[in-house]
Coordinates of C-alpha atoms in Angstrom, one line a residue:
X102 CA 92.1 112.4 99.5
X103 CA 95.2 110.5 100.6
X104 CA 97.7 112.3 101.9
X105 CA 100.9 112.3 102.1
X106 CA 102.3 108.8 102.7
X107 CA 104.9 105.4 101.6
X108 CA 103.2 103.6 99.1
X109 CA 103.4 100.3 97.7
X110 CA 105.8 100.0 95.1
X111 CA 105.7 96.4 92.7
X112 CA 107.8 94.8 90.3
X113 CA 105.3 93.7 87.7
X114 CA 105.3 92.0 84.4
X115 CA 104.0 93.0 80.9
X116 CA 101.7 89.7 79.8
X117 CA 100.2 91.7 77.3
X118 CA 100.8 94.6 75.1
X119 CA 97.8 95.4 72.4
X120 CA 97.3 98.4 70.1
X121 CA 94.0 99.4 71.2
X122 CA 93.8 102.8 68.6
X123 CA 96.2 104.6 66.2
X124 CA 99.2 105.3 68.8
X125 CA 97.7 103.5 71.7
X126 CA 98.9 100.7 73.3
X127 CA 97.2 98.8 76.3
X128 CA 99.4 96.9 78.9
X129 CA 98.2 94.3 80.8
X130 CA 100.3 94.4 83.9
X131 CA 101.2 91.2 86.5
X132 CA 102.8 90.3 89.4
X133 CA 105.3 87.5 88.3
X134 CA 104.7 85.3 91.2
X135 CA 100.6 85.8 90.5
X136 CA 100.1 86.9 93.6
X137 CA 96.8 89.4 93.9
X138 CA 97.1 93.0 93.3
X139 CA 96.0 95.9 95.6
X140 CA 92.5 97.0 95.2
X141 CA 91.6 100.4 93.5
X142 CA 88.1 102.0 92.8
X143 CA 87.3 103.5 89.0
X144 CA 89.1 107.1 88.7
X145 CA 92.6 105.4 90.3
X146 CA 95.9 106.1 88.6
X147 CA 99.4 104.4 89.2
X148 CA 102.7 105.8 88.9
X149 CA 104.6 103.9 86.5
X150 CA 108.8 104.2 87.5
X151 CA 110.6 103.9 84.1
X152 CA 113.7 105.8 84.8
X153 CA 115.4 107.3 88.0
X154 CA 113.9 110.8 87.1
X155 CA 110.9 109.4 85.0
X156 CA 108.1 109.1 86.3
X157 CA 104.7 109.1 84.7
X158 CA 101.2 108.7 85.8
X159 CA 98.2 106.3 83.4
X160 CA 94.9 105.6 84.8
X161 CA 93.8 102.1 85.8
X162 CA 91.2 101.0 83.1
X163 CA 91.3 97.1 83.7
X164 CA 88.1 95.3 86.2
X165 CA 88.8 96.5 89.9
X166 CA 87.1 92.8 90.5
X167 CA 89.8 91.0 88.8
X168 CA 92.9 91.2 91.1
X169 CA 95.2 89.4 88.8
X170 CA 96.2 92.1 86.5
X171 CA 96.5 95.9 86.4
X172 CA 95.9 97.3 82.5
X173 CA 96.7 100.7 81.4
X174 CA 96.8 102.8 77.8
X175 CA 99.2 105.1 76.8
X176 CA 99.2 107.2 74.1
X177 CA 102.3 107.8 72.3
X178 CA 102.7 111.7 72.2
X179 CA 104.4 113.2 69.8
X180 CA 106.0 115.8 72.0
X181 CA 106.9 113.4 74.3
X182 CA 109.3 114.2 77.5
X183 CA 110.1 110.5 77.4
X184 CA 107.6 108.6 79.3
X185 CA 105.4 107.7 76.5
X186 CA 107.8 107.4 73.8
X187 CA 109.7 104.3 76.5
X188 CA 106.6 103.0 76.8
X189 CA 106.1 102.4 73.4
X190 CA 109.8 102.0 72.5
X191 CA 110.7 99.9 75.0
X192 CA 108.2 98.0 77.2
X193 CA 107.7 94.5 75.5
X194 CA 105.8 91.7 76.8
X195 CA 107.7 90.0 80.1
X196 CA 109.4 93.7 80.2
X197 CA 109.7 94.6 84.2
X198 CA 108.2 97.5 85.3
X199 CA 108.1 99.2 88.8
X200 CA 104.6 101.0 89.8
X201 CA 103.6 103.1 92.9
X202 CA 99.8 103.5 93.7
X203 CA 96.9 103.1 93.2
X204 CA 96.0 106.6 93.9
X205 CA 92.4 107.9 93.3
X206 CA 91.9 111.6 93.4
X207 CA 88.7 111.1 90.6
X208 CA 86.6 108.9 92.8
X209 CA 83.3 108.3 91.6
X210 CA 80.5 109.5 94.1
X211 CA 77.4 107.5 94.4
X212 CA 74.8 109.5 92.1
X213 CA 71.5 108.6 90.5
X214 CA 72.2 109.2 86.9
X215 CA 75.8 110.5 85.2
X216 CA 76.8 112.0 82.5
X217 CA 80.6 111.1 81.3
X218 CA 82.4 112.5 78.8
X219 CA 85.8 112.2 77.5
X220 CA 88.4 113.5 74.9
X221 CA 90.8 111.3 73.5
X222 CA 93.0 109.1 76.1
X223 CA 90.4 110.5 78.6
X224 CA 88.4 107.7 78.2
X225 CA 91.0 105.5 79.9
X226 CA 89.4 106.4 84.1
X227 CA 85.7 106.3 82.2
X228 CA 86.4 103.0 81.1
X229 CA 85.7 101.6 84.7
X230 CA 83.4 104.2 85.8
X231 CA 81.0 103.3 83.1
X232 CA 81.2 99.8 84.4
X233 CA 80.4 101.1 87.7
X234 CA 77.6 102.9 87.0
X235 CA 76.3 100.4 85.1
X236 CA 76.8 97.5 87.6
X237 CA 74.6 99.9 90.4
X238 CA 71.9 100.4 88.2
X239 CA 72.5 104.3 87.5
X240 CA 71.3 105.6 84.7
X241 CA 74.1 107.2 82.6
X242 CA 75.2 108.4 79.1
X243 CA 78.9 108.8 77.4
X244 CA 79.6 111.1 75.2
X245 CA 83.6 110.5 73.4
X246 CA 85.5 112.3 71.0
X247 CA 88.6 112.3 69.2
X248 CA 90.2 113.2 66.1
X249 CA 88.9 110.0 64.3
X250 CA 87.7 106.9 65.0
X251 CA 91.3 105.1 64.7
X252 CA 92.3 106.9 67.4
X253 CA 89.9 106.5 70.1
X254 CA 91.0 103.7 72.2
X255 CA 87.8 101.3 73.3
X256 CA 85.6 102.6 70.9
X257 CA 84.7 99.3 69.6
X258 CA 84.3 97.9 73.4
X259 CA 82.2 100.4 74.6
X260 CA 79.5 100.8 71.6
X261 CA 79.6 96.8 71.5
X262 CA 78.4 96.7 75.2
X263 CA 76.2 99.5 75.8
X264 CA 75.0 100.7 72.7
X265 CA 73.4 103.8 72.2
X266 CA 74.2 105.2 75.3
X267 CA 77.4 106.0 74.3
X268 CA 77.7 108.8 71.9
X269 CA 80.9 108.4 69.5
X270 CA 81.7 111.4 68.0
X271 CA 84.9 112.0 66.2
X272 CA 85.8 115.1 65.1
X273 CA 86.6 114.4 61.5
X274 CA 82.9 113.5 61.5
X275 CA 80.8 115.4 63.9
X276 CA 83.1 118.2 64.5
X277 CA 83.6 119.1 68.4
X278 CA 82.1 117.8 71.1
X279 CA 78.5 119.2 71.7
X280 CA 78.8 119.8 75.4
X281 CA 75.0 121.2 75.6
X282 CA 73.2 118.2 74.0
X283 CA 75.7 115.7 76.0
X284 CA 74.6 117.6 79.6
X285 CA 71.3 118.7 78.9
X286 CA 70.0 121.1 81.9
X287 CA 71.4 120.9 85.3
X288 CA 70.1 118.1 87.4
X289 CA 70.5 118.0 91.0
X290 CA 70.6 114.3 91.3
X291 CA 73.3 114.3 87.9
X292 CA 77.1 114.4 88.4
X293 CA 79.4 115.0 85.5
X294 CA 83.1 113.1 85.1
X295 CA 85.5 114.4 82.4
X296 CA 88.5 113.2 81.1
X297 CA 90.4 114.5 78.5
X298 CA 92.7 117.7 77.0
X299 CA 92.3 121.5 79.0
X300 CA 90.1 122.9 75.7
X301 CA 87.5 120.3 76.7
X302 CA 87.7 120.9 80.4
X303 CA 87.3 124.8 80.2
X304 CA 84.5 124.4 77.4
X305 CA 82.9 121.7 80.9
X306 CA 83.8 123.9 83.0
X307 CA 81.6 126.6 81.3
X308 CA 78.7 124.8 80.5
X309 CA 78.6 123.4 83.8
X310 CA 78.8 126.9 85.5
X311 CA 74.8 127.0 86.5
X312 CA 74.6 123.2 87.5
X313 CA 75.0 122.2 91.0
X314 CA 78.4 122.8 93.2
X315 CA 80.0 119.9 93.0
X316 CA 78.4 117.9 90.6
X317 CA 81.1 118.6 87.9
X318 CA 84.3 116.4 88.3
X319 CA 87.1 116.3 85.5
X320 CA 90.9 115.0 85.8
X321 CA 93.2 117.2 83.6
X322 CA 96.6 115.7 81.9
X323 CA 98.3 118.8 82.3
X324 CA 98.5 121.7 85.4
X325 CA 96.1 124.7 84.9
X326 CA 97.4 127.6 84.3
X327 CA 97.3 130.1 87.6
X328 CA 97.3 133.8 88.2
X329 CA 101.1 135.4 90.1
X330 CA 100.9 134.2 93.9
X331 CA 99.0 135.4 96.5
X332 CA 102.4 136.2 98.4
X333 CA 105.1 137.4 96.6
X334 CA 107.9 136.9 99.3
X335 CA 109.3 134.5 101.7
X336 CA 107.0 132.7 104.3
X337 CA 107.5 129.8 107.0
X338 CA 106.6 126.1 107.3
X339 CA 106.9 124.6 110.6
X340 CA 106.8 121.0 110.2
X341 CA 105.0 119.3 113.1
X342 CA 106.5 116.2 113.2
X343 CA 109.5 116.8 112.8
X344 CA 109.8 120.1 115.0
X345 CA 111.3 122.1 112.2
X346 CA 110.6 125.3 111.0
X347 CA 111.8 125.9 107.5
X348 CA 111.6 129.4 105.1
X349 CA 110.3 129.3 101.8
X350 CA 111.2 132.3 99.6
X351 CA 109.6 132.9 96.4
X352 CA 112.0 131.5 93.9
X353 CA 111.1 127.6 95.5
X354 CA 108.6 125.4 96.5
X355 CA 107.6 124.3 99.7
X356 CA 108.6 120.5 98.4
X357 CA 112.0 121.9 97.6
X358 CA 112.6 123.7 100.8
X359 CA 111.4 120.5 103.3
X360 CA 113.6 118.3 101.3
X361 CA 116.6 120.6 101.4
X362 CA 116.1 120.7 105.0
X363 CA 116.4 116.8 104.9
X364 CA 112.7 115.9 105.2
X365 CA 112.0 113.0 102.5
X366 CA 108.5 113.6 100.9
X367 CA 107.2 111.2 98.4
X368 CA 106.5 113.1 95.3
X369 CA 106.0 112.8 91.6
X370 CA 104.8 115.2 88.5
X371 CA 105.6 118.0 90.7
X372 CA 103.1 120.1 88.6
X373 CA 100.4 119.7 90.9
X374 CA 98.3 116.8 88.9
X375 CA 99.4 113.6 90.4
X376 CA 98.6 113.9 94.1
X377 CA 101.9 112.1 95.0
X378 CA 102.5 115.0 97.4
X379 CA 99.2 115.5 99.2
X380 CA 100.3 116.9 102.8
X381 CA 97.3 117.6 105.9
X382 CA 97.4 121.1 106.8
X383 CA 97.4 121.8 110.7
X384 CA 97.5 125.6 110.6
X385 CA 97.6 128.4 108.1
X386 CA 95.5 129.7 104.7
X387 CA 96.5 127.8 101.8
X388 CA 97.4 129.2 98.4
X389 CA 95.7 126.1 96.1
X390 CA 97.9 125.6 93.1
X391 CA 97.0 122.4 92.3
X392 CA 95.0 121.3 89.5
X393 CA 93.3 118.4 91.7
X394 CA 91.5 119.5 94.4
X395 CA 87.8 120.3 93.9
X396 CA 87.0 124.0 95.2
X397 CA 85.0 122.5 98.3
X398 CA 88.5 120.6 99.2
X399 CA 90.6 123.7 98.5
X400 CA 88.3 126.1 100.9
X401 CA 88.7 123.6 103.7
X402 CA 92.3 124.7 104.0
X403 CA 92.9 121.1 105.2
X404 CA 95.2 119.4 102.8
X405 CA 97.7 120.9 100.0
X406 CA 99.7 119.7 97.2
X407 CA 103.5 120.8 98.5
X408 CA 105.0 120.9 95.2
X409 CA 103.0 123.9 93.7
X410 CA 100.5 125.2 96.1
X411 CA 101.9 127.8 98.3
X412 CA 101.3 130.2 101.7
X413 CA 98.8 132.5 101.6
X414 CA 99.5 133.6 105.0
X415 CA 103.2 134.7 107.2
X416 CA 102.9 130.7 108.4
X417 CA 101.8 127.4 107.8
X418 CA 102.0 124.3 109.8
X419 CA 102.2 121.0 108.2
X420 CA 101.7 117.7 109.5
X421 CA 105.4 116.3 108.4

């Protein structure tokens, strides 16, 4: 994981802008002096900065060999907070946009064989994984649904150059994704990445309840939902670097209360999806209220997302 830490932040150009689906739109995104991008891995996301206090995270889906342009897809929501409907609104071709990242907190592990599957704009991290695999020689399948085939984004690319191994299956047409034919029985040398809206991650989650710990790794859109807190009053949060030792009662977050003590910590969704906030743990048990951290990474007590995860003890230590 990263960790909490600056970032580079680029003013790049929009050099192309295609409708990839019904209400998705690809951006092809530059550096306007050409210069080369910073690398990323399949699974990266960036940040892009379209308003003081709008901030909104799309997956990478572009080549990570081809260092000349970023590309991401965005799908307009209909519900929109404002993010995706500026996007679509706003950002033309030689628009300006500033981005933070790459991040990756859905890295893809080294594994004999995969199974991916994604719901609607969940295919956008897939896109490169898929290349990925393929490109080491794994064996792998793709199973991708949506509500119809004019809205799943890549379709065409994907069936065009891989062929049967990816599995289209709109829902107008097949109904729901068949999670048991797409997994098959658990496989020790199998991992499982999923992408797409929190009915499809639960159904995963299920089906993938008897295969092996760890080989199931998904990346939700939105936070999942969490039982009351494990404390339910104040707690402290000394701050190692900084030598201060600030109180956190239950009506804030720990992000909240280091900022208001005037410790600057890079954040982003605040809803404990982006990663933006990651902070290493020196001391204390953790309450994990993040909907990023695999359960291995949680129990390690070892690194926390400040903005929603919480003390499960009378004192944490942070390395901040």
């Amino acid at each position: 994981m990263n960790g909490n830490h600056e970032e580079a932040e680029l003013d790049l150009v929009v050099t192309r802008r295609t409708a990839e689906a019904d209400s998705v739109i690809s951006l092809e995104l530059r550096d306007p002096n050409g210069a080369d991008l910073p690398d990323w891995t399949p699974g990266a996301h960036l940040d892009l900065m379209l308003a003081p206090n709008l901030v909104r995270q799309y997956s990478l889906c572009s080549d990570p060999a081809d260092r000349s342009m970023w590309r991401v897809a965005v799908l307009r929501e209909p519900d929109s907070r404002g993010g995706s409907r500026r996007i679509h609104d706003e950002l033309r071709e030689e628009s300006t946009v500033r981005v933070r990242g790459p991040r990756n907190h859905f890295t893809l592990a080294k594994a004999e064989r995969y199974v991916f599957i994604a719901g609607g704009i969940g295919i956008t991290p897939i896109v490169p994984m898929v290349a990925a695999a393929e490109a080491a020689g794994a064996e792998w399948t793709l199973g991708y649904g949506g509500r119809s085939r004019a809205t799943m984004a890549f379709s065409g690319h994907l069936t065009a150059a891989y062929g049967e191994r990816v599995a289209l299956r709109p829902q107008d047409e097949y109904g729901i994704l068949d999670l048991g034919t797409l997994l098959g029985a658990p496989d020790k040398d199998t991992l499982v990445y999923c992408c797409g809206p929190e009915p499809l991650l639960k159904a995963i989650d299920q089906h993938c309840a008897a295969w092996p710990t760890g080989a199931l790794h998904v990346e939700r859109f939105a936070p999942k939902e969490h039982n009351a807190p494990v404390l339910d009053k104040p707690f402290e949060v000394e701050l190692a670097q900084t030598g201060v030792t600030v109180t956190v009662p239950p009506q804030k977050t720990i992000l909240q209360a280091v900022e208001e003590a005037g410790v600057h910590v890079l954040s982003s969704c605040q809803e404990g999806t982006c990663g933006t906030c990651e902070t290493p743990v020196l001391a204390g048990e953790v309450d994990h209220r993040d909907s990023l951290l695999t359960a291995g990474e949680q129990a390690a007590m070892d690194t926390m997302m400040i903005c929603v995860s919480r003390a499960a003890c009378p004192r944490l230590v942070l390395d901040l």
